[in-house]
mmCIF file of C-alpha atoms in Angstrom:
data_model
loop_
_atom_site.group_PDB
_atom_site.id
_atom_site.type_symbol
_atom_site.label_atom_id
_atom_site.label_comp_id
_atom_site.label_asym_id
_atom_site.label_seq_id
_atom_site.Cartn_x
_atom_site.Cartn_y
_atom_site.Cartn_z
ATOM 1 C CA UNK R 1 -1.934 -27.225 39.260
ATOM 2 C CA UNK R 2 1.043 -29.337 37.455
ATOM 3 C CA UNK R 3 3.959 -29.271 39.674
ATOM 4 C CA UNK R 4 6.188 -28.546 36.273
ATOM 5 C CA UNK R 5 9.888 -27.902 36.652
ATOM 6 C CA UNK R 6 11.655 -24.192 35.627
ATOM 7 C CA UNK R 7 13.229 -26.118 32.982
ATOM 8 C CA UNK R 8 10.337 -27.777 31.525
ATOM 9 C CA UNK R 9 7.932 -24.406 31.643
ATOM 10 C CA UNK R 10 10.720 -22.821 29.627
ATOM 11 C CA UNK R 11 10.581 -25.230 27.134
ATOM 12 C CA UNK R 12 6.872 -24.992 26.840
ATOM 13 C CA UNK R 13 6.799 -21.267 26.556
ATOM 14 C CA UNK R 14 9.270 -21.328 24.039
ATOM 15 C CA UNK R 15 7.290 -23.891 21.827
ATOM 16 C CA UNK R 16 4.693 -22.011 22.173
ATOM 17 C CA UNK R 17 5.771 -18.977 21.039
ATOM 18 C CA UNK R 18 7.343 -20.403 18.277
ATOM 19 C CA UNK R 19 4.855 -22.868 17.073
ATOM 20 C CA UNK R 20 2.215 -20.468 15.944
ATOM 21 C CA UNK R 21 4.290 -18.192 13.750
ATOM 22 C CA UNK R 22 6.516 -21.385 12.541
ATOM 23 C CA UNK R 23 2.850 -22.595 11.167
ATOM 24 C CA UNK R 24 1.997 -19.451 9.536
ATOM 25 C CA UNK R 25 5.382 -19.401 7.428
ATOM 26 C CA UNK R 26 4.815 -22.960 6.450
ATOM 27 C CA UNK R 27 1.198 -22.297 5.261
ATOM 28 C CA UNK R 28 1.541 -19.241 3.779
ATOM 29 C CA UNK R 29 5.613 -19.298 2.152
ATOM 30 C CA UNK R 30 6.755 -22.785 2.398
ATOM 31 C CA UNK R 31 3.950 -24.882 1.018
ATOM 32 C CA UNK R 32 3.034 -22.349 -1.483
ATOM 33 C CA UNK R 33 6.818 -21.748 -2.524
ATOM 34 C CA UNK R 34 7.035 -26.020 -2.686
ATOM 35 C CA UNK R 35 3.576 -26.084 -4.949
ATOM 36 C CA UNK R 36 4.745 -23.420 -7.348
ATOM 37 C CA UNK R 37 7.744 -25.711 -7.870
ATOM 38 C CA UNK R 38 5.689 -28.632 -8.718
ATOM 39 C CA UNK R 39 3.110 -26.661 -10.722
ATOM 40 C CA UNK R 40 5.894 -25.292 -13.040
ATOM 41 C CA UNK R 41 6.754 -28.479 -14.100
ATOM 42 C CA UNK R 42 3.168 -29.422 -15.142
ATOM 43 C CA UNK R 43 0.053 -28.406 -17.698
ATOM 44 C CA UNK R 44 -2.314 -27.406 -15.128
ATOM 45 C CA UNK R 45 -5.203 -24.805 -16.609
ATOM 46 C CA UNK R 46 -5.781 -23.530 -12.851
ATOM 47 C CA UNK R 47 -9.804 -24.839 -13.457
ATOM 48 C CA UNK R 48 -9.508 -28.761 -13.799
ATOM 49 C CA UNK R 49 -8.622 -30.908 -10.740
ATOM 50 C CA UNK R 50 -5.930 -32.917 -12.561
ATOM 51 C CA UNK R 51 -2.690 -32.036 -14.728
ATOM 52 C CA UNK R 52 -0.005 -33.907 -16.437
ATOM 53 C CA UNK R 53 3.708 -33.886 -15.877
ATOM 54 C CA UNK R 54 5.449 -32.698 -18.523
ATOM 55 C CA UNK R 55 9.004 -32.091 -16.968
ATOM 56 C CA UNK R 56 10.825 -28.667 -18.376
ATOM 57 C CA UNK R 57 8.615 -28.243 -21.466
ATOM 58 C CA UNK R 58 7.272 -25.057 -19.973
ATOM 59 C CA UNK R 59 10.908 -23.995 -19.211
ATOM 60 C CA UNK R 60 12.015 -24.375 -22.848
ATOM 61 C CA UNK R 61 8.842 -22.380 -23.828
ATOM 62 C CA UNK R 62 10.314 -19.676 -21.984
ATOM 63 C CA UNK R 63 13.501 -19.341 -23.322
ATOM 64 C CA UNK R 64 12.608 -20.412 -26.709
ATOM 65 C CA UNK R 65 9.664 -18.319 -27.234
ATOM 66 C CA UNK R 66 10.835 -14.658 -27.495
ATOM 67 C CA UNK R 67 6.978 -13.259 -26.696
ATOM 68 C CA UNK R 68 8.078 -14.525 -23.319
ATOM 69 C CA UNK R 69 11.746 -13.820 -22.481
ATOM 70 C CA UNK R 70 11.793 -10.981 -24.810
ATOM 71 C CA UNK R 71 9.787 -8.850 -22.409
ATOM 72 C CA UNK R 72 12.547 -8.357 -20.189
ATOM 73 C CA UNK R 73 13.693 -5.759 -22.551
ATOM 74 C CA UNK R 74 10.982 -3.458 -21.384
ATOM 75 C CA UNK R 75 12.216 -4.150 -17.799
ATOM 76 C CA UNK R 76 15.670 -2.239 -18.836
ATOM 77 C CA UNK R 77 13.949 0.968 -19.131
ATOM 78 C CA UNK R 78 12.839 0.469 -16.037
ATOM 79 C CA UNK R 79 16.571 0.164 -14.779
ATOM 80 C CA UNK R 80 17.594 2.909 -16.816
ATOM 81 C CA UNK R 81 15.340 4.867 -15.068
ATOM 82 C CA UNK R 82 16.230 3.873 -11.068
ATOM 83 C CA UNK R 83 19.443 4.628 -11.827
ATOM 84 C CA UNK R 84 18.576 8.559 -12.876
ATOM 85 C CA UNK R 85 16.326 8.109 -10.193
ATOM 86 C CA UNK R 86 18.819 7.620 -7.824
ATOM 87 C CA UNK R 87 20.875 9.812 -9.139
ATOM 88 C CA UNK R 88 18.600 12.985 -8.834
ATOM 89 C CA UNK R 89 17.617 11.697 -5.533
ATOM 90 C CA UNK R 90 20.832 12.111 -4.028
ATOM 91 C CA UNK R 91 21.304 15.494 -5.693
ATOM 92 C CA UNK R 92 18.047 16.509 -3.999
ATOM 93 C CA UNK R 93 18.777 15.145 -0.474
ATOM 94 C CA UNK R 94 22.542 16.842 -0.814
ATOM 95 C CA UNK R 95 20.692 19.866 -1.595
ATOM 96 C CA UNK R 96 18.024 19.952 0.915
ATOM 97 C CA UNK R 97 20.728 18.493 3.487
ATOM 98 C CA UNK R 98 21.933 21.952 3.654
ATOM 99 C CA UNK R 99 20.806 25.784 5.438
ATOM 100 C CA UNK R 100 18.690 26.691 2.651
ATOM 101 C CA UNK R 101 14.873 27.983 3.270
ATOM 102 C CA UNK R 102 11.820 25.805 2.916
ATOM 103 C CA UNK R 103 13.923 22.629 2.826
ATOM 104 C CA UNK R 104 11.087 21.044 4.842
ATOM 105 C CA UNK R 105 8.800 22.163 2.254
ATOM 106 C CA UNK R 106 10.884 20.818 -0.588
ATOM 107 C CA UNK R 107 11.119 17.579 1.173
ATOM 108 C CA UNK R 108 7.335 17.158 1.826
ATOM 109 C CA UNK R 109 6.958 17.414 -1.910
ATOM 110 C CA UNK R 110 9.175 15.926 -3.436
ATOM 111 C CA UNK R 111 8.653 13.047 -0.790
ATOM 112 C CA UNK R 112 4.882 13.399 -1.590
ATOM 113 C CA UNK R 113 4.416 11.263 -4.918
ATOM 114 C CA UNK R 114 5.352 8.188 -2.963
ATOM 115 C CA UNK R 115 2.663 8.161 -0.478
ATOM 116 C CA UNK R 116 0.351 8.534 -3.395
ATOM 117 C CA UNK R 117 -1.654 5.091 -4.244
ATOM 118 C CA UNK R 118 -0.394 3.536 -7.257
ATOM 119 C CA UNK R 119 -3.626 3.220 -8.266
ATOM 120 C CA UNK R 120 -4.440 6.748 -8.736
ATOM 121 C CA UNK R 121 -0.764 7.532 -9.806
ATOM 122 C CA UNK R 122 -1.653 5.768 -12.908
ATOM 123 C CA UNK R 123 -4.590 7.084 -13.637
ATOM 124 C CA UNK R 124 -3.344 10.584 -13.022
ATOM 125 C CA UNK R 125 -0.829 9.911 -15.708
ATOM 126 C CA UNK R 126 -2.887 8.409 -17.789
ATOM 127 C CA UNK R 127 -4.765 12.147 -18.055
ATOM 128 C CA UNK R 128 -1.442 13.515 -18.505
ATOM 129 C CA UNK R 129 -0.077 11.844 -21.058
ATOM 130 C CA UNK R 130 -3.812 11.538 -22.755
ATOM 131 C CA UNK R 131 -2.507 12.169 -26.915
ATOM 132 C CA UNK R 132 -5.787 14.634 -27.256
ATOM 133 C CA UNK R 133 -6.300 16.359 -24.222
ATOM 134 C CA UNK R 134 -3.229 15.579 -22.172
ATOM 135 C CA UNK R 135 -1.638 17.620 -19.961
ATOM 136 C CA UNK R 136 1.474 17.396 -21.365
ATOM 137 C CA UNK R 137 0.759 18.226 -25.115
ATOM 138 C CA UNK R 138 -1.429 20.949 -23.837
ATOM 139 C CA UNK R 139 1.337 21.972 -22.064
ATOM 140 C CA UNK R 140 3.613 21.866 -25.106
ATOM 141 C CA UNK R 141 1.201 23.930 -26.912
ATOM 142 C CA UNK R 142 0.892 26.816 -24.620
ATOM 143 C CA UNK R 143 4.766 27.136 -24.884
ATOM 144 C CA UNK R 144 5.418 26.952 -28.518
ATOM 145 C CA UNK R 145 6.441 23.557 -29.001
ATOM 146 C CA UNK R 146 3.610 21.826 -30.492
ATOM 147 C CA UNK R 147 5.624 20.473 -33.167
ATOM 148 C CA UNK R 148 7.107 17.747 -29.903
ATOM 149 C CA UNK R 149 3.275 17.113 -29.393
ATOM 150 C CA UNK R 150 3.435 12.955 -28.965
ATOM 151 C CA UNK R 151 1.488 10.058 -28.517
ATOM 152 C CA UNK R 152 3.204 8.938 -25.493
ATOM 153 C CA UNK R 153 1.555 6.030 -24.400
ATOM 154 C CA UNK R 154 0.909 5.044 -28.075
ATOM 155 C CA UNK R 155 4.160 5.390 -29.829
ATOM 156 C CA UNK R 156 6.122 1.714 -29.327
ATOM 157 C CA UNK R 157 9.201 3.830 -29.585
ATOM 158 C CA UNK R 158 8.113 5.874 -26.604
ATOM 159 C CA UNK R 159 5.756 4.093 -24.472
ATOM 160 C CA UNK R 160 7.922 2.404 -21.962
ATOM 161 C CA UNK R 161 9.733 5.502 -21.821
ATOM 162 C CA UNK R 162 7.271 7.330 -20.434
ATOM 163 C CA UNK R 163 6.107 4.619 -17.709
ATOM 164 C CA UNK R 164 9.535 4.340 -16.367
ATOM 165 C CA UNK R 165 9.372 8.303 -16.078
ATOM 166 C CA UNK R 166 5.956 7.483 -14.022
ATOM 167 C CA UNK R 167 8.354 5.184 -11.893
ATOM 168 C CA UNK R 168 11.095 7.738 -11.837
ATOM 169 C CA UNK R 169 8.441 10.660 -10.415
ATOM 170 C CA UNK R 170 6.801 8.389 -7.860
ATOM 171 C CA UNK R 171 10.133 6.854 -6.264
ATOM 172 C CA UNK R 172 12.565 9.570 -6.598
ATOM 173 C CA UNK R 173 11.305 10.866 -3.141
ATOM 174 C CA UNK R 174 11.937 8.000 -1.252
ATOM 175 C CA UNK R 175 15.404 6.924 -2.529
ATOM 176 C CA UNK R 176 15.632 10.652 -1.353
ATOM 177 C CA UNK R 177 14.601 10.291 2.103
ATOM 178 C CA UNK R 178 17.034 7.321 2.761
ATOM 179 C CA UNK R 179 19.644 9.440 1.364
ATOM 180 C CA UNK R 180 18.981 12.734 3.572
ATOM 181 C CA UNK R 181 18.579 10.263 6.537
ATOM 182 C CA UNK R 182 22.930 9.357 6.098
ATOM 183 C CA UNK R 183 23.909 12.251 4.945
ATOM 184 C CA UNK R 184 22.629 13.944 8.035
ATOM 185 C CA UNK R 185 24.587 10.849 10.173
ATOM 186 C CA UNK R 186 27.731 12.552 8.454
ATOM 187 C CA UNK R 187 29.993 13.966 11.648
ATOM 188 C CA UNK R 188 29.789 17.806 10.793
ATOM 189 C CA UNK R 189 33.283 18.017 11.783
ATOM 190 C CA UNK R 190 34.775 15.851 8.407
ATOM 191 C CA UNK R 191 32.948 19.076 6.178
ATOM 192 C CA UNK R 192 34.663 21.677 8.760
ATOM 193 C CA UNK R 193 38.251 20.081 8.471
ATOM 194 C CA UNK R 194 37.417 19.886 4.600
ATOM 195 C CA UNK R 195 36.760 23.270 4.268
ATOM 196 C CA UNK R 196 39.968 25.182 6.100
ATOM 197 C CA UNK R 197 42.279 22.509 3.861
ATOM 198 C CA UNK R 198 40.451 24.622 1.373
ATOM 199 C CA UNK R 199 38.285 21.872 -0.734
ATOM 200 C CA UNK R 200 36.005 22.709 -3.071
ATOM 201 C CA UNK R 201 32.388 21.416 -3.281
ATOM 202 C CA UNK R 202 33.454 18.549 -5.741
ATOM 203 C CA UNK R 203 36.291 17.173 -3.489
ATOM 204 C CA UNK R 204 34.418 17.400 -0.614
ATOM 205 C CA UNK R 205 31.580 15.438 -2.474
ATOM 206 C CA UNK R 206 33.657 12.823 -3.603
ATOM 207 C CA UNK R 207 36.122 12.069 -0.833
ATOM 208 C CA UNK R 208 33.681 12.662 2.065
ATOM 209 C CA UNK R 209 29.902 12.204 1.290
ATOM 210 C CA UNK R 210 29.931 9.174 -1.524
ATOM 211 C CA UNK R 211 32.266 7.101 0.935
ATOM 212 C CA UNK R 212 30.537 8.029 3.545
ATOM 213 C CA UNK R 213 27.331 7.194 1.893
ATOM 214 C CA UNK R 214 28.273 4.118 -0.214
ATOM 215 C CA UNK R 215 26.319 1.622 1.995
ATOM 216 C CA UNK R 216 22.857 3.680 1.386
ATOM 217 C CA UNK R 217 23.970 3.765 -2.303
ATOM 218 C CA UNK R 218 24.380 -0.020 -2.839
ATOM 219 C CA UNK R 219 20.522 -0.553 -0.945
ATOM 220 C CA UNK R 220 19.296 1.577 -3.063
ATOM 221 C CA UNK R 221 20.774 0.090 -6.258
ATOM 222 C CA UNK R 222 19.371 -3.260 -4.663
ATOM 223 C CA UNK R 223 16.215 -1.474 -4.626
ATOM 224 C CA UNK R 224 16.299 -0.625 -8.036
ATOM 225 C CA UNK R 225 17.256 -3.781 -9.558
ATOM 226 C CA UNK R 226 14.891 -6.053 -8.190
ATOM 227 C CA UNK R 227 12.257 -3.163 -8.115
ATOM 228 C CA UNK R 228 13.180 -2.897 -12.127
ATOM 229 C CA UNK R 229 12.879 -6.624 -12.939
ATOM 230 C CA UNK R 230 9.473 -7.177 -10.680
ATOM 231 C CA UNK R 231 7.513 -3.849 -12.166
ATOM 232 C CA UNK R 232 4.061 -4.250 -12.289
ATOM 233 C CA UNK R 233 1.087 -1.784 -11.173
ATOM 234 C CA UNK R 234 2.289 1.522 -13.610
ATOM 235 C CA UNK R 235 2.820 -0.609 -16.972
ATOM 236 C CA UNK R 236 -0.789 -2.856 -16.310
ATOM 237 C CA UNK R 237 -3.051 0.166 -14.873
ATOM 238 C CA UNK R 238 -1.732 2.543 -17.498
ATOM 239 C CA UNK R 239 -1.943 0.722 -20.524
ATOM 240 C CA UNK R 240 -3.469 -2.660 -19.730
ATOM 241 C CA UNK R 241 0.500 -3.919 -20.270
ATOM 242 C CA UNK R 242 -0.412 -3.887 -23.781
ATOM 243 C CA UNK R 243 2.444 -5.875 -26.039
ATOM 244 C CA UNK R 244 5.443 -3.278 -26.297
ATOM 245 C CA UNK R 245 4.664 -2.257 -22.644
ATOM 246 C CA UNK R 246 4.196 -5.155 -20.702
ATOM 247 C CA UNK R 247 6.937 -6.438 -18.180
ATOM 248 C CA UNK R 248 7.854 -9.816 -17.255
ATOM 249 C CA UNK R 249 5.464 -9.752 -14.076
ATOM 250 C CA UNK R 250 2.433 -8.104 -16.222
ATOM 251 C CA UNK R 251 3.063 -11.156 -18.769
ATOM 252 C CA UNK R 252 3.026 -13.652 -15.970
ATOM 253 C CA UNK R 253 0.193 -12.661 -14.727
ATOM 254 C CA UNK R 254 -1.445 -12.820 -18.324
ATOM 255 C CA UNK R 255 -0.382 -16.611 -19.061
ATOM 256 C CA UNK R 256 -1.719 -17.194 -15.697
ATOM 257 C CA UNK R 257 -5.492 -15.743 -15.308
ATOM 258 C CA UNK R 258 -5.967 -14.803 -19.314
ATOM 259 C CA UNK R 259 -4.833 -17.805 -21.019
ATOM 260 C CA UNK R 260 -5.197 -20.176 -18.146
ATOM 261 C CA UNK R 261 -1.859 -21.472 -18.445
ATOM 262 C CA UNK R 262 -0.571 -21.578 -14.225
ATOM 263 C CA UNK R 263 2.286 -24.572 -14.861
ATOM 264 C CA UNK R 264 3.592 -22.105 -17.657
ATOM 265 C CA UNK R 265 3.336 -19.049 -15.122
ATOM 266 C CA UNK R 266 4.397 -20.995 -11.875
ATOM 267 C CA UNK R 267 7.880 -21.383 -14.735
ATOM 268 C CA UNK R 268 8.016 -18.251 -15.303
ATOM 269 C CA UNK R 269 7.724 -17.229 -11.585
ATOM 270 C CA UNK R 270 10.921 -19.974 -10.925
ATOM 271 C CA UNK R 271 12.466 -18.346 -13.407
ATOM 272 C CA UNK R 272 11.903 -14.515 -12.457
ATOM 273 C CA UNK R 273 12.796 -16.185 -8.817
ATOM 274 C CA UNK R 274 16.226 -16.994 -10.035
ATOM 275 C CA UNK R 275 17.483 -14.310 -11.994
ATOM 276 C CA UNK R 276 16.637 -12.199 -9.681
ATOM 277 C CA UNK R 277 18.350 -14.195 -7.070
ATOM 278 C CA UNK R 278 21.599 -14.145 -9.454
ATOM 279 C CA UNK R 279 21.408 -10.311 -10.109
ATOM 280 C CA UNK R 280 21.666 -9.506 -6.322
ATOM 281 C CA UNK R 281 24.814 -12.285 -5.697
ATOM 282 C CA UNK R 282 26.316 -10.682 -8.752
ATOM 283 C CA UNK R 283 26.010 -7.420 -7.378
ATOM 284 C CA UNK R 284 26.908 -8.550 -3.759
ATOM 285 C CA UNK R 285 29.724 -10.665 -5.009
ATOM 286 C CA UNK R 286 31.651 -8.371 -7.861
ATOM 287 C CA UNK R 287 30.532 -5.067 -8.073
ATOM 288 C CA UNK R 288 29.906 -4.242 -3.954
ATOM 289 C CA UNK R 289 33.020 -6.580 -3.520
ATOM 290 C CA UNK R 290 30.952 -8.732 -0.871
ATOM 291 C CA UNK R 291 31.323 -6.672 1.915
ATOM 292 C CA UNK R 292 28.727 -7.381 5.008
#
């Protein structure tokens, strides 16, 4: 037996507890993190066992070549979208937050679509917004309105509309569920008071529940953004992320395993890394006035 000191067993048990997960974060964040880096700034197919340094040539591809950084324009309709998403989802959780029957049915499924694999959300979808045999146009048929019968993953004009819908339907439920969780925190007391000074449902909404709430609100705006600029499954299950529909993350992935182009993609990641990074200080910084 080692005749170890109190102080000295400490220290031991504390390195070892924090040696084995301190080695998983280097293997599996740092030193990928740190080889991305390097990788963006080289030619490297992801095949051969050598590359050449070619400093930022792949970063002026990206911002010079508009088939690249013009994709992010397609991201905005995913924005668009999280913020009606949000929206209806605190509409919904104000709703079902009061006495009304089968609000625990409601919730269930409206909550439902989220628990749903991506996987099959897209292909469900894809059925439903099929041009021939789609729900939807079917559905537009049997109510008189064939004439709005579209080809909504087909139409350029319409296509990324329609997959930030997808997005809308499959999130909506959970931006609701973190909504109903605060508003039920709410003191009952502040609606009571409201209510014998005699405000209406629209005072009481604005000067109680949003500040009450405005914490929730700016997570789930965090949410949204980076959520909006790192989209991925619905746009390359649905429609392959065909050009007009494919994201920034859909087209990173393409460069990467389709054209064999990894320093190019490892840029692109850096880049996606950073602006990402920026949107969230922005939003911290100015527009939630950088409150903790």
């Amino acid at each position: 037996m080692l005749n170890l000191t109190y102080k000295t067993q400490r220290v031991i048990i504390l390195l070892s507890f924090l040696t084995i997960p301190l080695i998983l974060l280097a293997t599996f964040t740092f030193y990928p993190a740190l080889r991305l880096v390097q990788l963006s700034f080289t030619d490297w197919d992801g095949v051969g066992k050598s590359f050449k340094w070619i400093g930022f040539a792949n970063y002026k591809e990206i911002f010079s070549n508009s088939e690249i950084f013009g994709v992010f324009s397609h991201n905005l309709y995913y924005f668009v979208g999280g913020i009606i998403q949000n929206i209806l989802a605190l509409y919904f959780a104000i709703i079902l937050n009061s006495k009304i029957k089968g609000r625990n049915m409601f919730r269930v499924f409206l909550f439902l679509p989220y628990i749903l694999n991506s996987v099959a959300t897209a292909y469900m979808f894809q059925f439903i917004f099929n041009t021939d045999h789609g729900t939807l146009n079917t559905l537009l048929d049997a109510v008189g309105l064939g004439a709005y019968k579209q080809s909504w993953l087909g139409n350029q004009s319409l296509v990324n509309i329609s997959l930030a819908s997808v997005s809308l339907w499959k999130f909506m439920g959970f931006n609701m569920v973190i909504y109903l969780g605060v508003l039920q925190s709410i003191p009952g007391d502040l609606y009571e008071a409201a209510k014998i000074d005699g405000a209406n449902a629209f005072k009481t909404l604005i000067y109680i529940t949003l500040p009450n709430i405005r914490k929730i609100i700016e997570l789930n705006m965090l949410l949204t953004v980076s959520g909006a600029l790192e989209v991925f499954d619905i746009p390359y299950i649905i429609t392959g992320a065909a050009p007009g529909s494919d994201t920034f993350v859909t087209k990173v992935n393409d460069v990467a395993f389709k054209f064999n182009n990894i320093g190019l993609a490892s840029a692109m990641a850096i880049v996606l890394l950073i602006i990402v990074t920026v949107v969230i200080t922005i939003q911290r910084k100015f527009i939630l006035r950088g409150e903790d």
